[in-house]
Amino acid sequence: MIEEHFRALEGALRRMRSAAPTIESWAVHLTGVLTGGGKLLACGNGGSAAEAQHLTGELVGRFCHDRQPLSAIALHADTSAATAIVNDYGEHELYARQVRAHGRPGDVLMALSTSGRSQNVVTAAKVAHEVGMVTWALTGPDPNPLTALCDDAIAVDADHVATVQEMHLAIVHALCAHLDRTLGVAA
């Protein structure tokens, strides 16, 4: 069972090499947004929420090298706002309402969903477009509604949710490493 899991991960990692130019492009674009006073908003459910928060933590804190903190918000992390929104407006508005509150034209929304079908994440991407934000998705296999909706996407070709989530973490780390390099804080 463990060896099978590692084989699935190895296969997904080999297939992900083609995403390197997209990750590099995202890092360069995000560097411009964040150094220009913009922000990154990130959202997801369950394990994808954890990956979204991991990404924002690396940006507000640091990845490998010390640098200025960068503006990034994991939308699920404000539990008071999240529970009030779900109670008053319904779960489909959980992230959309926060995008309306925090998102500005030119900001970036990173939307994570292993299925690409999470309604609250899809709705957030729709609202982000209305606000004038750039939208990127990390999902599982394509086609799915989220990749079709976002400006750019990396769809992980893997059969298991765990493999998709582990690849999302590798993509998050690659994005942060290249962003630091673009900022000139990494050798």
Tab-separated table of C-alpha atoms in Angstrom:
chain	number	residue	atom	x	y	z
A	1	MET	CA	0.000	0.000	0.000
A	2	ILE	CA	2.757	2.472	0.920
A	3	GLU	CA	4.817	1.632	-2.159
A	4	GLU	CA	1.717	2.033	-4.332
A	5	HIS	CA	1.170	5.494	-2.820
A	6	PHE	CA	4.767	6.481	-3.568
A	7	ARG	CA	4.497	5.154	-7.150
A	8	ALA	CA	1.367	7.273	-7.691
A	9	LEU	CA	3.187	10.299	-6.328
A	10	GLU	CA	6.241	9.673	-8.527
A	11	GLY	CA	4.038	9.416	-11.612
A	12	ALA	CA	2.188	12.612	-10.773
A	13	LEU	CA	5.470	14.410	-10.149
A	14	ARG	CA	6.826	13.342	-13.555
A	15	ARG	CA	3.671	14.618	-15.236
A	16	MET	CA	3.900	17.927	-13.310
A	17	ARG	CA	7.233	18.891	-14.852
A	18	SER	CA	5.294	20.452	-17.716
A	19	ALA	CA	3.775	22.926	-15.222
A	20	ALA	CA	7.142	24.539	-14.420
A	21	PRO	CA	6.716	27.427	-16.914
A	22	THR	CA	3.276	28.209	-15.451
A	23	ILE	CA	4.639	28.230	-11.895
A	24	GLU	CA	7.492	30.521	-12.974
A	25	SER	CA	5.054	32.850	-14.731
A	26	TRP	CA	2.812	32.960	-11.646
A	27	ALA	CA	5.786	33.788	-9.426
A	28	VAL	CA	6.887	36.671	-11.650
A	29	HIS	CA	3.336	38.049	-11.887
A	30	LEU	CA	2.712	37.632	-8.162
A	31	THR	CA	5.985	39.390	-7.350
A	32	GLY	CA	4.780	42.421	-9.283
A	33	VAL	CA	1.373	42.367	-7.606
A	34	LEU	CA	2.729	41.978	-4.074
A	35	THR	CA	5.547	44.526	-4.399
A	36	GLY	CA	3.092	46.940	-6.003
A	37	GLY	CA	0.768	47.013	-3.004
A	38	GLY	CA	-1.594	44.260	-4.117
A	39	LYS	CA	-2.483	41.047	-2.340
A	40	LEU	CA	-3.068	37.360	-2.773
A	41	LEU	CA	-6.309	35.813	-1.549
A	42	ALA	CA	-6.409	32.022	-1.271
A	43	CYS	CA	-9.262	29.608	-0.648
A	44	GLY	CA	-10.093	25.938	-0.537
A	45	ASN	CA	-11.922	23.348	1.550
A	46	GLY	CA	-10.451	20.710	3.850
A	47	GLY	CA	-6.964	19.758	2.719
A	48	SER	CA	-7.103	22.459	0.050
A	49	ALA	CA	-7.797	25.028	2.782
A	50	ALA	CA	-4.692	23.771	4.558
A	51	GLU	CA	-2.654	24.228	1.363
A	52	ALA	CA	-4.124	27.716	0.867
A	53	GLN	CA	-3.112	28.648	4.400
A	54	HIS	CA	0.311	27.074	3.896
A	55	LEU	CA	0.829	29.334	0.862
A	56	THR	CA	-0.258	32.500	2.658
A	57	GLY	CA	1.868	31.586	5.673
A	58	GLU	CA	4.962	31.286	3.478
A	59	LEU	CA	4.266	34.719	1.960
A	60	VAL	CA	3.426	36.619	5.138
A	61	GLY	CA	6.221	34.865	7.016
A	62	ARG	CA	9.069	33.605	4.913
A	63	PHE	CA	9.856	30.615	2.783
A	64	CYS	CA	13.612	29.922	2.925
A	65	HIS	CA	15.119	33.389	3.176
A	66	ASP	CA	14.265	36.464	5.205
A	67	ARG	CA	12.412	39.183	3.301
A	68	GLN	CA	9.672	41.721	3.790
A	69	PRO	CA	6.266	40.197	4.580
A	70	LEU	CA	3.907	39.992	1.605
A	71	SER	CA	0.143	40.575	1.729
A	72	ALA	CA	-1.664	37.230	1.550
A	73	ILE	CA	-4.914	36.123	3.172
A	74	ALA	CA	-6.291	32.587	3.559
A	75	LEU	CA	-10.010	33.288	3.420
A	76	HIS	CA	-11.085	30.372	5.619
A	77	ALA	CA	-8.811	31.450	8.482
A	78	ASP	CA	-11.121	34.184	9.803
A	79	THR	CA	-13.481	31.838	11.604
A	80	SER	CA	-15.777	34.578	12.925
A	81	ALA	CA	-16.360	36.027	9.464
A	82	ALA	CA	-16.606	32.574	7.892
A	83	THR	CA	-19.197	31.249	10.316
A	84	ALA	CA	-21.239	34.454	10.153
A	85	ILE	CA	-21.236	34.388	6.341
A	86	VAL	CA	-22.260	30.732	6.179
A	87	ASN	CA	-24.986	31.335	8.764
A	88	ASP	CA	-26.363	34.493	7.142
A	89	TYR	CA	-25.758	33.880	3.419
A	90	GLY	CA	-25.116	30.148	2.937
A	91	GLU	CA	-22.024	28.078	2.274
A	92	HIS	CA	-21.816	29.055	-1.414
A	93	GLU	CA	-21.064	32.648	-0.302
A	94	LEU	CA	-18.305	31.711	2.191
A	95	TYR	CA	-15.435	32.903	-0.010
A	96	ALA	CA	-17.311	35.107	-2.465
A	97	ARG	CA	-18.332	37.607	0.187
A	98	GLN	CA	-14.736	37.826	1.434
A	99	VAL	CA	-13.466	38.320	-2.122
A	100	ARG	CA	-15.885	41.237	-2.440
A	101	ALA	CA	-14.576	42.662	0.853
A	102	HIS	CA	-10.829	42.202	0.342
A	103	GLY	CA	-10.225	41.829	-3.394
A	104	ARG	CA	-9.201	44.740	-5.577
A	105	PRO	CA	-8.539	44.974	-9.313
A	106	GLY	CA	-5.193	43.381	-10.096
A	107	ASP	CA	-5.059	41.283	-6.916
A	108	VAL	CA	-4.732	37.509	-7.323
A	109	LEU	CA	-7.092	34.767	-6.140
A	110	MET	CA	-5.524	31.318	-5.776
A	111	ALA	CA	-8.412	28.847	-5.751
A	112	LEU	CA	-7.648	25.290	-4.650
A	113	SER	CA	-9.986	22.337	-5.148
A	114	THR	CA	-8.991	18.708	-5.634
A	115	SER	CA	-12.180	18.101	-7.625
A	116	GLY	CA	-12.380	21.515	-9.274
A	117	ARG	CA	-16.077	21.441	-8.412
A	118	SER	CA	-16.277	22.964	-4.930
A	119	GLN	CA	-19.177	25.370	-5.315
A	120	ASN	CA	-17.936	27.951	-2.798
A	121	VAL	CA	-14.512	28.041	-4.505
A	122	VAL	CA	-16.044	28.270	-7.993
A	123	THR	CA	-18.318	31.101	-6.805
A	124	ALA	CA	-15.296	32.918	-5.348
A	125	ALA	CA	-13.546	32.726	-8.729
A	126	LYS	CA	-16.630	34.148	-10.472
A	127	VAL	CA	-16.775	37.056	-8.024
A	128	ALA	CA	-13.022	37.629	-8.344
A	129	HIS	CA	-13.538	38.163	-12.088
A	130	GLU	CA	-16.311	40.651	-11.342
A	131	VAL	CA	-13.930	42.516	-9.007
A	132	GLY	CA	-11.178	42.573	-11.649
A	133	MET	CA	-8.840	40.110	-9.968
A	134	VAL	CA	-6.589	37.584	-11.662
A	135	THR	CA	-7.673	34.008	-10.917
A	136	TRP	CA	-5.485	30.914	-10.727
A	137	ALA	CA	-6.575	27.406	-9.842
A	138	LEU	CA	-4.865	24.347	-8.438
A	139	THR	CA	-7.118	21.345	-9.032
A	140	GLY	CA	-7.199	17.649	-9.659
A	141	PRO	CA	-7.794	16.173	-13.118
A	142	ASP	CA	-9.154	18.310	-15.911
A	143	PRO	CA	-11.730	19.070	-17.201
A	144	ASN	CA	-13.511	20.686	-14.296
A	145	PRO	CA	-15.507	23.901	-13.749
A	146	LEU	CA	-12.753	25.715	-11.839
A	147	THR	CA	-10.020	25.320	-14.458
A	148	ALA	CA	-12.486	26.389	-17.141
A	149	LEU	CA	-13.377	29.522	-15.179
A	150	CYS	CA	-9.943	30.724	-14.016
A	151	ASP	CA	-7.436	32.790	-15.979
A	152	ASP	CA	-4.844	30.039	-15.554
A	153	ALA	CA	-4.764	26.661	-13.857
A	154	ILE	CA	-2.615	23.697	-13.007
A	155	ALA	CA	-4.659	20.503	-13.001
A	156	VAL	CA	-2.889	17.593	-11.346
A	157	ASP	CA	-3.428	14.363	-13.254
A	158	ALA	CA	-3.790	11.868	-10.409
A	159	ASP	CA	-6.382	9.330	-9.305
A	160	HIS	CA	-6.223	9.929	-5.566
A	161	VAL	CA	-7.068	13.047	-3.567
A	162	ALA	CA	-3.971	12.552	-1.404
A	163	THR	CA	-1.705	12.593	-4.458
A	164	VAL	CA	-3.382	15.755	-5.766
A	165	GLN	CA	-2.935	17.481	-2.397
A	166	GLU	CA	0.710	16.426	-2.136
A	167	MET	CA	1.355	17.796	-5.618
A	168	HIS	CA	-0.381	21.043	-4.642
A	169	LEU	CA	2.077	21.362	-1.758
A	170	ALA	CA	5.018	20.802	-4.136
A	171	ILE	CA	3.584	23.490	-6.448
A	172	VAL	CA	3.137	25.902	-3.523
A	173	HIS	CA	6.767	25.394	-2.499
A	174	ALA	CA	8.016	25.783	-6.084
A	175	LEU	CA	5.981	28.995	-6.426
A	176	CYS	CA	7.403	30.405	-3.182
A	177	ALA	CA	10.975	29.456	-4.128
A	178	HIS	CA	10.706	31.140	-7.520
A	179	LEU	CA	8.985	34.178	-6.003
A	180	ASP	CA	11.879	34.570	-3.542
A	181	ARG	CA	14.328	34.208	-6.432
A	182	THR	CA	12.420	36.855	-8.405
A	183	LEU	CA	12.533	39.138	-5.373
A	184	GLY	CA	16.300	38.638	-5.212
A	185	VAL	CA	16.307	37.046	-1.760
A	186	ALA	CA	17.270	33.539	-2.910
A	187	ALA	CA	20.497	32.497	-4.559
